[in-house]
Amino acid sequence: MMTTTPRLAALTAVLAALSVPAHAAEITVVGWGGTWDEAYKEGVWDVFEGETDHTIVMEEWAGELAKVRAQVQSGNITYDLVAAEAPSVEIGCAEGLFVPLSEEITGPADSYLPGTLHECGVASDTWATVLAYDKDAVGGTEPTSWADYFDVEAIPGKRGVLAQAQYTLENALMGDGVPADEVYEVLSTPEGVDRAFAKLDSIRDHIVWWNTTTQAVQNLSSGEVVMTDLYNARVTNEVQNEGKNWGIAWEAGFFYGTDMWAVVAGAPNEEAAIELVKWFSEPEHQAGFSRLYAYGTGRREAAEFVSAEQLEHLPSSPAHAPHGVEYDTDFWVENKEALEARFKAWLGQ
């Protein structure tokens, strides 16, 4: 929830300045590289440059908050705007590394999906971990629930599973009948953790573990597994660009995570970066990325600016969003170390 802070109050002058043309600036924007950056350049940054006097200088990183911290502490800041995972934005905001953003900049909070707006960040993309399957390999019985994923008698074949507790225990509980919006309530109890591991035990002999998305895609492509948990954009890429006959069981329920744009406090072009965030926060501008890449947006209204064909692949679409629940960052900050240790020990049994 966004709250008023002394620094936020100090942004009044900046907001006023946004109503008049700002001096042209070279805004250094730091993203995730590869096709993600390419989609942002074509769908968002080129449009911004065409509508303003500013230019975008693109850099890439791996989301290391320590890099922002070092720049701010040394006073030698080269980043203006960074795309960071939601937990990093939360930590960086608390440390004063990022600029707080008012609703005048981001638009109304109630127009965003839960978890896609933070006091210091606006969703750059929303991604989901979904149940993906090979339509040709499931014998005409396509899965519609995580219970189907765990039912190896009804749908024979191996299952791909991410080899870590986070993102996997949630799916196990959904497979055991827990609604997505109740998963963390159950997982917060010792009995709930036991229940998740017991569900994984039930198909242990049918699991092919993966650690990278490349492995997961290869396992499904080769026929080693008939279904797998996987990040939604990788499924869409294989369908659209490689001709795979794969499906996503959106109605089974899924969890989504968010990366966020955050303005670095004291950045050389802080004012222009805030102007960019304000521009980007308009639904039609957020949609520029999702039209080219199968990750969703923060603002619900952005769906109005994406084609029906592309909406089919977005976790934030009106059709899919009701089946999705945000990953609980606070839960994993508190419990990740213990649960990953237990998961590692369980794998070794």
mmCIF file with all atom_site columns, N, CA and C in Angstrom, residues 281-331:
data_model
loop_
_atom_site.group_PDB
_atom_site.id
_atom_site.type_symbol
_atom_site.label_atom_id
_atom_site.label_alt_id
_atom_site.label_comp_id
_atom_site.label_asym_id
_atom_site.label_entity_id
_atom_site.label_seq_id
_atom_site.pdbx_PDB_ins_code
_atom_site.Cartn_x
_atom_site.Cartn_y
_atom_site.Cartn_z
_atom_site.occupancy
_atom_site.B_iso_or_equiv
_atom_site.pdbx_formal_charge
_atom_site.auth_seq_id
_atom_site.auth_comp_id
_atom_site.auth_asym_id
_atom_site.auth_atom_id
_atom_site.pdbx_PDB_model_num
ATOM 1   N N  . SER A 1 281 ? 2.786   4.385   -17.288 1.00 0.00 ? 281 SER A N  1
ATOM 2   C CA . SER A 1 281 ? 1.682   3.918   -16.456 1.00 0.00 ? 281 SER A CA 1
ATOM 3   C C  . SER A 1 281 ? 0.324   4.032   -17.145 1.00 0.00 ? 281 SER A C  1
ATOM 4   N N  . GLU A 1 282 ? 0.258   4.739   -18.252 1.00 0.00 ? 282 GLU A N  1
ATOM 5   C CA . GLU A 1 282 ? -0.984  4.775   -19.019 1.00 0.00 ? 282 GLU A CA 1
ATOM 6   C C  . GLU A 1 282 ? -1.244  3.388   -19.624 1.00 0.00 ? 282 GLU A C  1
ATOM 7   N N  . PRO A 1 283 ? -2.480  2.893   -19.535 1.00 0.00 ? 283 PRO A N  1
ATOM 8   C CA . PRO A 1 283 ? -2.773  1.526   -19.986 1.00 0.00 ? 283 PRO A CA 1
ATOM 9   C C  . PRO A 1 283 ? -2.308  1.216   -21.407 1.00 0.00 ? 283 PRO A C  1
ATOM 10  N N  . GLU A 1 284 ? -2.517  2.159   -22.336 1.00 0.00 ? 284 GLU A N  1
ATOM 11  C CA . GLU A 1 284 ? -2.138  1.879   -23.719 1.00 0.00 ? 284 GLU A CA 1
ATOM 12  C C  . GLU A 1 284 ? -0.639  1.736   -23.887 1.00 0.00 ? 284 GLU A C  1
ATOM 13  N N  . HIS A 1 285 ? 0.146   2.400   -23.025 1.00 0.00 ? 285 HIS A N  1
ATOM 14  C CA . HIS A 1 285 ? 1.604   2.296   -23.107 1.00 0.00 ? 285 HIS A CA 1
ATOM 15  C C  . HIS A 1 285 ? 2.088   1.004   -22.454 1.00 0.00 ? 285 HIS A C  1
ATOM 16  N N  . GLN A 1 286 ? 1.457   0.599   -21.354 1.00 0.00 ? 286 GLN A N  1
ATOM 17  C CA . GLN A 1 286 ? 1.810   -0.687  -20.757 1.00 0.00 ? 286 GLN A CA 1
ATOM 18  C C  . GLN A 1 286 ? 1.542   -1.823  -21.739 1.00 0.00 ? 286 GLN A C  1
ATOM 19  N N  . ALA A 1 287 ? 0.482   -1.694  -22.515 1.00 0.00 ? 287 ALA A N  1
ATOM 20  C CA . ALA A 1 287 ? 0.110   -2.762  -23.449 1.00 0.00 ? 287 ALA A CA 1
ATOM 21  C C  . ALA A 1 287 ? 1.130   -2.949  -24.560 1.00 0.00 ? 287 ALA A C  1
ATOM 22  N N  . GLY A 1 288 ? 1.971   -1.937  -24.808 1.00 0.00 ? 288 GLY A N  1
ATOM 23  C CA . GLY A 1 288 ? 2.955   -2.043  -25.875 1.00 0.00 ? 288 GLY A CA 1
ATOM 24  C C  . GLY A 1 288 ? 3.884   -3.218  -25.719 1.00 0.00 ? 288 GLY A C  1
ATOM 25  N N  . PHE A 1 289 ? 4.236   -3.562  -24.479 1.00 0.00 ? 289 PHE A N  1
ATOM 26  C CA . PHE A 1 289 ? 5.101   -4.708  -24.225 1.00 0.00 ? 289 PHE A CA 1
ATOM 27  C C  . PHE A 1 289 ? 4.345   -6.014  -24.403 1.00 0.00 ? 289 PHE A C  1
ATOM 28  N N  . SER A 1 290 ? 3.144   -6.092  -23.838 1.00 0.00 ? 290 SER A N  1
ATOM 29  C CA . SER A 1 290 ? 2.380   -7.341  -23.876 1.00 0.00 ? 290 SER A CA 1
ATOM 30  C C  . SER A 1 290 ? 1.912   -7.708  -25.275 1.00 0.00 ? 290 SER A C  1
ATOM 31  N N  . ARG A 1 291 ? 1.851   -6.724  -26.175 1.00 0.00 ? 291 ARG A N  1
ATOM 32  C CA . ARG A 1 291 ? 1.490   -7.048  -27.553 1.00 0.00 ? 291 ARG A CA 1
ATOM 33  C C  . ARG A 1 291 ? 2.589   -7.845  -28.243 1.00 0.00 ? 291 ARG A C  1
ATOM 34  N N  . LEU A 1 292 ? 3.814   -7.779  -27.689 1.00 0.00 ? 292 LEU A N  1
ATOM 35  C CA . LEU A 1 292 ? 4.957   -8.435  -28.325 1.00 0.00 ? 292 LEU A CA 1
ATOM 36  C C  . LEU A 1 292 ? 5.556   -9.561  -27.495 1.00 0.00 ? 292 LEU A C  1
ATOM 37  N N  . TYR A 1 293 ? 5.162   -9.658  -26.237 1.00 0.00 ? 293 TYR A N  1
ATOM 38  C CA . TYR A 1 293 ? 5.761   -10.632 -25.328 1.00 0.00 ? 293 TYR A CA 1
ATOM 39  C C  . TYR A 1 293 ? 4.655   -11.151 -24.413 1.00 0.00 ? 293 TYR A C  1
ATOM 40  N N  . ALA A 1 294 ? 4.635   -12.437 -24.150 1.00 0.00 ? 294 ALA A N  1
ATOM 41  C CA . ALA A 1 294 ? 3.496   -13.052 -23.464 1.00 0.00 ? 294 ALA A CA 1
ATOM 42  C C  . ALA A 1 294 ? 3.545   -12.906 -21.945 1.00 0.00 ? 294 ALA A C  1
ATOM 43  N N  . TYR A 1 295 ? 3.945   -11.762 -21.476 1.00 0.00 ? 295 TYR A N  1
ATOM 44  C CA . TYR A 1 295 ? 3.830   -11.421 -20.063 1.00 0.00 ? 295 TYR A CA 1
ATOM 45  C C  . TYR A 1 295 ? 2.816   -10.298 -19.935 1.00 0.00 ? 295 TYR A C  1
ATOM 46  N N  . GLY A 1 296 ? 2.095   -10.308 -18.824 1.00 0.00 ? 296 GLY A N  1
ATOM 47  C CA . GLY A 1 296 ? 1.005   -9.368  -18.645 1.00 0.00 ? 296 GLY A CA 1
ATOM 48  C C  . GLY A 1 296 ? 1.442   -8.021  -18.118 1.00 0.00 ? 296 GLY A C  1
ATOM 49  N N  . THR A 1 297 ? 0.456   -7.199  -17.851 1.00 0.00 ? 297 THR A N  1
ATOM 50  C CA . THR A 1 297 ? 0.668   -5.841  -17.371 1.00 0.00 ? 297 THR A CA 1
ATOM 51  C C  . THR A 1 297 ? 0.193   -5.717  -15.932 1.00 0.00 ? 297 THR A C  1
ATOM 52  N N  . GLY A 1 298 ? 0.341   -4.514  -15.384 1.00 0.00 ? 298 GLY A N  1
ATOM 53  C CA . GLY A 1 298 ? -0.178  -4.253  -14.053 1.00 0.00 ? 298 GLY A CA 1
ATOM 54  C C  . GLY A 1 298 ? -1.606  -3.738  -14.107 1.00 0.00 ? 298 GLY A C  1
ATOM 55  N N  . ARG A 1 299 ? -1.848  -2.763  -14.952 1.00 0.00 ? 299 ARG A N  1
ATOM 56  C CA . ARG A 1 299 ? -3.181  -2.157  -15.025 1.00 0.00 ? 299 ARG A CA 1
ATOM 57  C C  . ARG A 1 299 ? -4.145  -3.023  -15.821 1.00 0.00 ? 299 ARG A C  1
ATOM 58  N N  . ARG A 1 300 ? -5.310  -3.236  -15.244 1.00 0.00 ? 300 ARG A N  1
ATOM 59  C CA . ARG A 1 300 ? -6.313  -4.075  -15.884 1.00 0.00 ? 300 ARG A CA 1
ATOM 60  C C  . ARG A 1 300 ? -6.742  -3.509  -17.241 1.00 0.00 ? 300 ARG A C  1
ATOM 61  N N  . GLU A 1 301 ? -6.842  -2.157  -17.327 1.00 0.00 ? 301 GLU A N  1
ATOM 62  C CA . GLU A 1 301 ? -7.355  -1.547  -18.565 1.00 0.00 ? 301 GLU A CA 1
ATOM 63  C C  . GLU A 1 301 ? -6.442  -1.770  -19.760 1.00 0.00 ? 301 GLU A C  1
ATOM 64  N N  . ALA A 1 302 ? -5.194  -2.171  -19.514 1.00 0.00 ? 302 ALA A N  1
ATOM 65  C CA . ALA A 1 302 ? -4.268  -2.394  -20.624 1.00 0.00 ? 302 ALA A CA 1
ATOM 66  C C  . ALA A 1 302 ? -4.774  -3.481  -21.559 1.00 0.00 ? 302 ALA A C  1
ATOM 67  N N  . ALA A 1 303 ? -5.601  -4.383  -21.044 1.00 0.00 ? 303 ALA A N  1
ATOM 68  C CA . ALA A 1 303 ? -6.139  -5.461  -21.872 1.00 0.00 ? 303 ALA A CA 1
ATOM 69  C C  . ALA A 1 303 ? -6.933  -4.925  -23.051 1.00 0.00 ? 303 ALA A C  1
ATOM 70  N N  . GLU A 1 304 ? -7.475  -3.719  -22.908 1.00 0.00 ? 304 GLU A N  1
ATOM 71  C CA . GLU A 1 304 ? -8.274  -3.130  -23.978 1.00 0.00 ? 304 GLU A CA 1
ATOM 72  C C  . GLU A 1 304 ? -7.422  -2.771  -25.195 1.00 0.00 ? 304 GLU A C  1
ATOM 73  N N  . PHE A 1 305 ? -6.098  -2.728  -25.013 1.00 0.00 ? 305 PHE A N  1
ATOM 74  C CA . PHE A 1 305 ? -5.196  -2.316  -26.085 1.00 0.00 ? 305 PHE A CA 1
ATOM 75  C C  . PHE A 1 305 ? -4.360  -3.476  -26.622 1.00 0.00 ? 305 PHE A C  1
ATOM 76  N N  . VAL A 1 306 ? -4.754  -4.705  -26.259 1.00 0.00 ? 306 VAL A N  1
ATOM 77  C CA . VAL A 1 306 ? -4.073  -5.915  -26.722 1.00 0.00 ? 306 VAL A CA 1
ATOM 78  C C  . VAL A 1 306 ? -5.071  -6.731  -27.536 1.00 0.00 ? 306 VAL A C  1
ATOM 79  N N  . SER A 1 307 ? -4.617  -7.314  -28.625 1.00 0.00 ? 307 SER A N  1
ATOM 80  C CA . SER A 1 307 ? -5.523  -8.084  -29.489 1.00 0.00 ? 307 SER A CA 1
ATOM 81  C C  . SER A 1 307 ? -6.062  -9.305  -28.747 1.00 0.00 ? 307 SER A C  1
ATOM 82  N N  . ALA A 1 308 ? -7.220  -9.762  -29.175 1.00 0.00 ? 308 ALA A N  1
ATOM 83  C CA . ALA A 1 308 ? -7.825  -10.942 -28.561 1.00 0.00 ? 308 ALA A CA 1
ATOM 84  C C  . ALA A 1 308 ? -6.907  -12.155 -28.680 1.00 0.00 ? 308 ALA A C  1
ATOM 85  N N  . GLU A 1 309 ? -6.210  -12.261 -29.796 1.00 0.00 ? 309 GLU A N  1
ATOM 86  C CA . GLU A 1 309 ? -5.290  -13.392 -30.000 1.00 0.00 ? 309 GLU A CA 1
ATOM 87  C C  . GLU A 1 309 ? -4.156  -13.384 -28.982 1.00 0.00 ? 309 GLU A C  1
ATOM 88  N N  . GLN A 1 310 ? -3.580  -12.200 -28.735 1.00 0.00 ? 310 GLN A N  1
ATOM 89  C CA . GLN A 1 310 ? -2.478  -12.122 -27.788 1.00 0.00 ? 310 GLN A CA 1
ATOM 90  C C  . GLN A 1 310 ? -2.962  -12.232 -26.346 1.00 0.00 ? 310 GLN A C  1
ATOM 91  N N  . LEU A 1 311 ? -4.173  -11.745 -26.069 1.00 0.00 ? 311 LEU A N  1
ATOM 92  C CA . LEU A 1 311 ? -4.714  -11.847 -24.714 1.00 0.00 ? 311 LEU A CA 1
ATOM 93  C C  . LEU A 1 311 ? -4.804  -13.291 -24.245 1.00 0.00 ? 311 LEU A C  1
ATOM 94  N N  . GLU A 1 312 ? -5.009  -14.208 -25.188 1.00 0.00 ? 312 GLU A N  1
ATOM 95  C CA . GLU A 1 312 ? -5.112  -15.616 -24.832 1.00 0.00 ? 312 GLU A CA 1
ATOM 96  C C  . GLU A 1 312 ? -3.870  -16.129 -24.111 1.00 0.00 ? 312 GLU A C  1
ATOM 97  N N  . HIS A 1 313 ? -2.740  -15.434 -24.296 1.00 0.00 ? 313 HIS A N  1
ATOM 98  C CA . HIS A 1 313 ? -1.475  -15.912 -23.744 1.00 0.00 ? 313 HIS A CA 1
ATOM 99  C C  . HIS A 1 313 ? -1.033  -15.152 -22.490 1.00 0.00 ? 313 HIS A C  1
ATOM 100 N N  . LEU A 1 314 ? -1.827  -14.181 -22.028 1.00 0.00 ? 314 LEU A N  1
ATOM 101 C CA . LEU A 1 314 ? -1.405  -13.327 -20.924 1.00 0.00 ? 314 LEU A CA 1
ATOM 102 C C  . LEU A 1 314 ? -2.063  -13.719 -19.606 1.00 0.00 ? 314 LEU A C  1
ATOM 103 N N  . PRO A 1 315 ? -1.278  -13.866 -18.547 1.00 0.00 ? 315 PRO A N  1
ATOM 104 C CA . PRO A 1 315 ? -1.878  -14.185 -17.238 1.00 0.00 ? 315 PRO A CA 1
ATOM 105 C C  . PRO A 1 315 ? -2.754  -13.063 -16.703 1.00 0.00 ? 315 PRO A C  1
ATOM 106 N N  . SER A 1 316 ? -2.550  -11.841 -17.193 1.00 0.00 ? 316 SER A N  1
ATOM 107 C CA . SER A 1 316 ? -3.333  -10.698 -16.708 1.00 0.00 ? 316 SER A CA 1
ATOM 108 C C  . SER A 1 316 ? -4.582  -10.438 -17.527 1.00 0.00 ? 316 SER A C  1
ATOM 109 N N  . SER A 1 317 ? -4.892  -11.295 -18.503 1.00 0.00 ? 317 SER A N  1
ATOM 110 C CA . SER A 1 317 ? -6.072  -11.076 -19.340 1.00 0.00 ? 317 SER A CA 1
ATOM 111 C C  . SER A 1 317 ? -7.338  -11.244 -18.505 1.00 0.00 ? 317 SER A C  1
ATOM 112 N N  . PRO A 1 318 ? -8.434  -10.597 -18.906 1.00 0.00 ? 318 PRO A N  1
ATOM 113 C CA . PRO A 1 318 ? -9.691  -10.752 -18.155 1.00 0.00 ? 318 PRO A CA 1
ATOM 114 C C  . PRO A 1 318 ? -10.134 -12.196 -18.017 1.00 0.00 ? 318 PRO A C  1
ATOM 115 N N  . ALA A 1 319 ? -9.816  -13.026 -19.007 1.00 0.00 ? 319 ALA A N  1
ATOM 116 C CA . ALA A 1 319 ? -10.229 -14.427 -18.948 1.00 0.00 ? 319 ALA A CA 1
ATOM 117 C C  . ALA A 1 319 ? -9.395  -15.231 -17.962 1.00 0.00 ? 319 ALA A C  1
ATOM 118 N N  . HIS A 1 320 ? -8.091  -14.926 -17.874 1.00 0.00 ? 320 HIS A N  1
ATOM 119 C CA . HIS A 1 320 ? -7.197  -15.737 -17.049 1.00 0.00 ? 320 HIS A CA 1
ATOM 120 C C  . HIS A 1 320 ? -6.985  -15.183 -15.638 1.00 0.00 ? 320 HIS A C  1
ATOM 121 N N  . ALA A 1 321 ? -7.007  -13.872 -15.491 1.00 0.00 ? 321 ALA A N  1
ATOM 122 C CA . ALA A 1 321 ? -6.695  -13.248 -14.201 1.00 0.00 ? 321 ALA A CA 1
ATOM 123 C C  . ALA A 1 321 ? -7.518  -13.802 -13.034 1.00 0.00 ? 321 ALA A C  1
ATOM 124 N N  . PRO A 1 322 ? -8.814  -14.114 -13.220 1.00 0.00 ? 322 PRO A N  1
ATOM 125 C CA . PRO A 1 322 ? -9.580  -14.661 -12.086 1.00 0.00 ? 322 PRO A CA 1
ATOM 126 C C  . PRO A 1 322 ? -9.049  -15.987 -11.560 1.00 0.00 ? 322 PRO A C  1
ATOM 127 N N  . HIS A 1 323 ? -8.257  -16.697 -12.359 1.00 0.00 ? 323 HIS A N  1
ATOM 128 C CA . HIS A 1 323 ? -7.698  -17.980 -11.930 1.00 0.00 ? 323 HIS A CA 1
ATOM 129 C C  . HIS A 1 323 ? -6.332  -17.809 -11.261 1.00 0.00 ? 323 HIS A C  1
ATOM 130 N N  . GLY A 1 324 ? -5.815  -16.579 -11.235 1.00 0.00 ? 324 GLY A N  1
ATOM 131 C CA . GLY A 1 324 ? -4.463  -16.348 -10.746 1.00 0.00 ? 324 GLY A CA 1
ATOM 132 C C  . GLY A 1 324 ? -4.414  -15.717 -9.367  1.00 0.00 ? 324 GLY A C  1
ATOM 133 N N  . VAL A 1 325 ? -3.369  -16.038 -8.628  1.00 0.00 ? 325 VAL A N  1
ATOM 134 C CA . VAL A 1 325 ? -3.108  -15.475 -7.301  1.00 0.00 ? 325 VAL A CA 1
ATOM 135 C C  . VAL A 1 325 ? -1.641  -15.065 -7.262  1.00 0.00 ? 325 VAL A C  1
ATOM 136 N N  . GLU A 1 326 ? -1.343  -13.932 -6.660  1.00 0.00 ? 326 GLU A N  1
ATOM 137 C CA . GLU A 1 326 ? 0.037   -13.465 -6.605  1.00 0.00 ? 326 GLU A CA 1
ATOM 138 C C  . GLU A 1 326 ? 0.872   -14.316 -5.645  1.00 0.00 ? 326 GLU A C  1
ATOM 139 N N  . TYR A 1 327 ? 2.129   -14.544 -6.007  1.00 0.00 ? 327 TYR A N  1
ATOM 140 C CA . TYR A 1 327 ? 3.053   -15.192 -5.077  1.00 0.00 ? 327 TYR A CA 1
ATOM 141 C C  . TYR A 1 327 ? 3.206   -14.321 -3.842  1.00 0.00 ? 327 TYR A C  1
ATOM 142 N N  . ASP A 1 328 ? 3.250   -14.957 -2.681  1.00 0.00 ? 328 ASP A N  1
ATOM 143 C CA . ASP A 1 328 ? 3.349   -14.237 -1.411  1.00 0.00 ? 328 ASP A CA 1
ATOM 144 C C  . ASP A 1 328 ? 4.825   -14.003 -1.077  1.00 0.00 ? 328 ASP A C  1
ATOM 145 N N  . THR A 1 329 ? 5.294   -12.810 -1.406  1.00 0.00 ? 329 THR A N  1
ATOM 146 C CA . THR A 1 329 ? 6.707   -12.475 -1.188  1.00 0.00 ? 329 THR A CA 1
ATOM 147 C C  . THR A 1 329 ? 7.075   -12.557 0.285   1.00 0.00 ? 329 THR A C  1
ATOM 148 N N  . ASP A 1 330 ? 6.222   -12.026 1.141   1.00 0.00 ? 330 ASP A N  1
ATOM 149 C CA . ASP A 1 330 ? 6.520   -12.022 2.583   1.00 0.00 ? 330 ASP A CA 1
ATOM 150 C C  . ASP A 1 330 ? 6.658   -13.445 3.110   1.00 0.00 ? 330 ASP A C  1
ATOM 151 N N  . PHE A 1 331 ? 5.796   -14.357 2.629   1.00 0.00 ? 331 PHE A N  1
ATOM 152 C CA . PHE A 1 331 ? 5.884   -15.745 3.083   1.00 0.00 ? 331 PHE A CA 1
ATOM 153 C C  . PHE A 1 331 ? 7.230   -16.344 2.745   1.00 0.00 ? 331 PHE A C  1
#
